[in-house]
Coordinates of C-alpha atoms and ligand atoms in Angstrom, one line a residue:
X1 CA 45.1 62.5 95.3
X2 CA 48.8 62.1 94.9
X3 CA 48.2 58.1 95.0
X4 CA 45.1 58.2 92.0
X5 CA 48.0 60.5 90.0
X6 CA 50.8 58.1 90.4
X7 CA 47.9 55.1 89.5
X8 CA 47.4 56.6 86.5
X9 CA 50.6 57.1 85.0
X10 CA 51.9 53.6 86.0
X11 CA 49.1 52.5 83.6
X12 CA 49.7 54.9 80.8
X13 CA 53.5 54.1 81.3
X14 CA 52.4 50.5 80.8
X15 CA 49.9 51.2 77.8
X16 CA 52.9 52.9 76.2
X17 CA 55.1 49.6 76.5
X18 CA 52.6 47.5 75.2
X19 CA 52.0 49.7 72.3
X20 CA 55.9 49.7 71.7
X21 CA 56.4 46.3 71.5
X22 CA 53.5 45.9 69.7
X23 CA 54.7 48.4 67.1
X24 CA 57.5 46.9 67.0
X25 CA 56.3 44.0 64.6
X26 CA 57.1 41.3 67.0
X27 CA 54.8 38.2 67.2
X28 CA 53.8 37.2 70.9
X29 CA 55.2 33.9 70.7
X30 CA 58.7 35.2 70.3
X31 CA 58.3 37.7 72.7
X32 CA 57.2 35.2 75.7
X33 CA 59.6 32.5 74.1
X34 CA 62.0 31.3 76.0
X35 CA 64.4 28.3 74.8
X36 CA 64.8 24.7 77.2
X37 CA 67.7 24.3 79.2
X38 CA 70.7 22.2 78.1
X39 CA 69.6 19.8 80.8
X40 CA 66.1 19.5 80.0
X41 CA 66.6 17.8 76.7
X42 CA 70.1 15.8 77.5
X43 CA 72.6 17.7 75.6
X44 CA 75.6 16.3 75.6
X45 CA 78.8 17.3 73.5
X46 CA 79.3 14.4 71.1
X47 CA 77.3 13.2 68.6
X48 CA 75.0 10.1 69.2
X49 CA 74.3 7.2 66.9
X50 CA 75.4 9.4 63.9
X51 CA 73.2 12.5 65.3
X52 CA 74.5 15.8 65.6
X53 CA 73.7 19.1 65.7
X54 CA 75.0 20.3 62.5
X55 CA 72.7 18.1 60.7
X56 CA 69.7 19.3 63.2
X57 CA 66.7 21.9 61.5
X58 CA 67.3 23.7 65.0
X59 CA 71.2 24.3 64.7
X60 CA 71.9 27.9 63.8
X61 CA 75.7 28.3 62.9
X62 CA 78.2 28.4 64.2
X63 CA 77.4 27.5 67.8
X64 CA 73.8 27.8 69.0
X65 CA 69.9 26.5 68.9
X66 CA 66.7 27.6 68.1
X67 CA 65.5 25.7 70.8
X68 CA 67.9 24.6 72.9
X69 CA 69.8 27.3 75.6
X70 CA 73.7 28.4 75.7
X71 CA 76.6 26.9 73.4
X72 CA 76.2 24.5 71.2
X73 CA 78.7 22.7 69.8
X74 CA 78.1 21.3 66.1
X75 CA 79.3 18.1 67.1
X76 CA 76.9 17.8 70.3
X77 CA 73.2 16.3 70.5
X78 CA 70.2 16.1 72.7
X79 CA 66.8 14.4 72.4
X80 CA 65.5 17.6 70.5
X81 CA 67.2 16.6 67.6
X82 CA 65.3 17.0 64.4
X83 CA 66.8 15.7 61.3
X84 CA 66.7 18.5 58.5
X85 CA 64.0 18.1 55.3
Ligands
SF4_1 S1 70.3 18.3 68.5 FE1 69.3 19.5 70.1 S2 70.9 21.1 70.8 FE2 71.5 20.2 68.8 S3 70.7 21.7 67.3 FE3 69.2 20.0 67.5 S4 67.7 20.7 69.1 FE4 69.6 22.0 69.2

């Protein structure tokens, strides 16, 4: 009996999460988003044939990525890099 009671709150405590962050306004993609590690795309802390992150549509000043995970420096680049429109 004890068991079926604790069962059933685990899953109305769940069904209350889901409906927060589902209140919440925020889209699934951002939610389960997670950004690529520096690694992953070759970052590297200069620029690279004129490239650099300052001048990439996924820089967000002063010193990270949309995409890309941890500290960015302006001046840096990876494979990633989009020019901006
Ligand atoms: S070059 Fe790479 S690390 Fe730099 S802003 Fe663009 S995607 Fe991010």
């Amino acid at each position: 009996m004890t068991k079926a009671i604790d069962t059933q709150i685990s899953r109305r405590s769940i069904l209350k999460a889901g409906l927060a962050i589902a209140a919440a306004g925020i889209p699934l993609s951002a939610r389960a988003q997670q950004k690529i590690a520096q690694s992953m795309v070759q970052y590297q802390e200069t620029p690279k044939d004129g490239k650099e992150c300052d001048q990439c549509a996924q820089f967000i000043a002063p010193g990270s990525c949309k995409v890309v995970d941890g500290k960015i420096n302006p001046k840096g680049y990876c494979v990633a890099f989009t020019p901006k429109s």
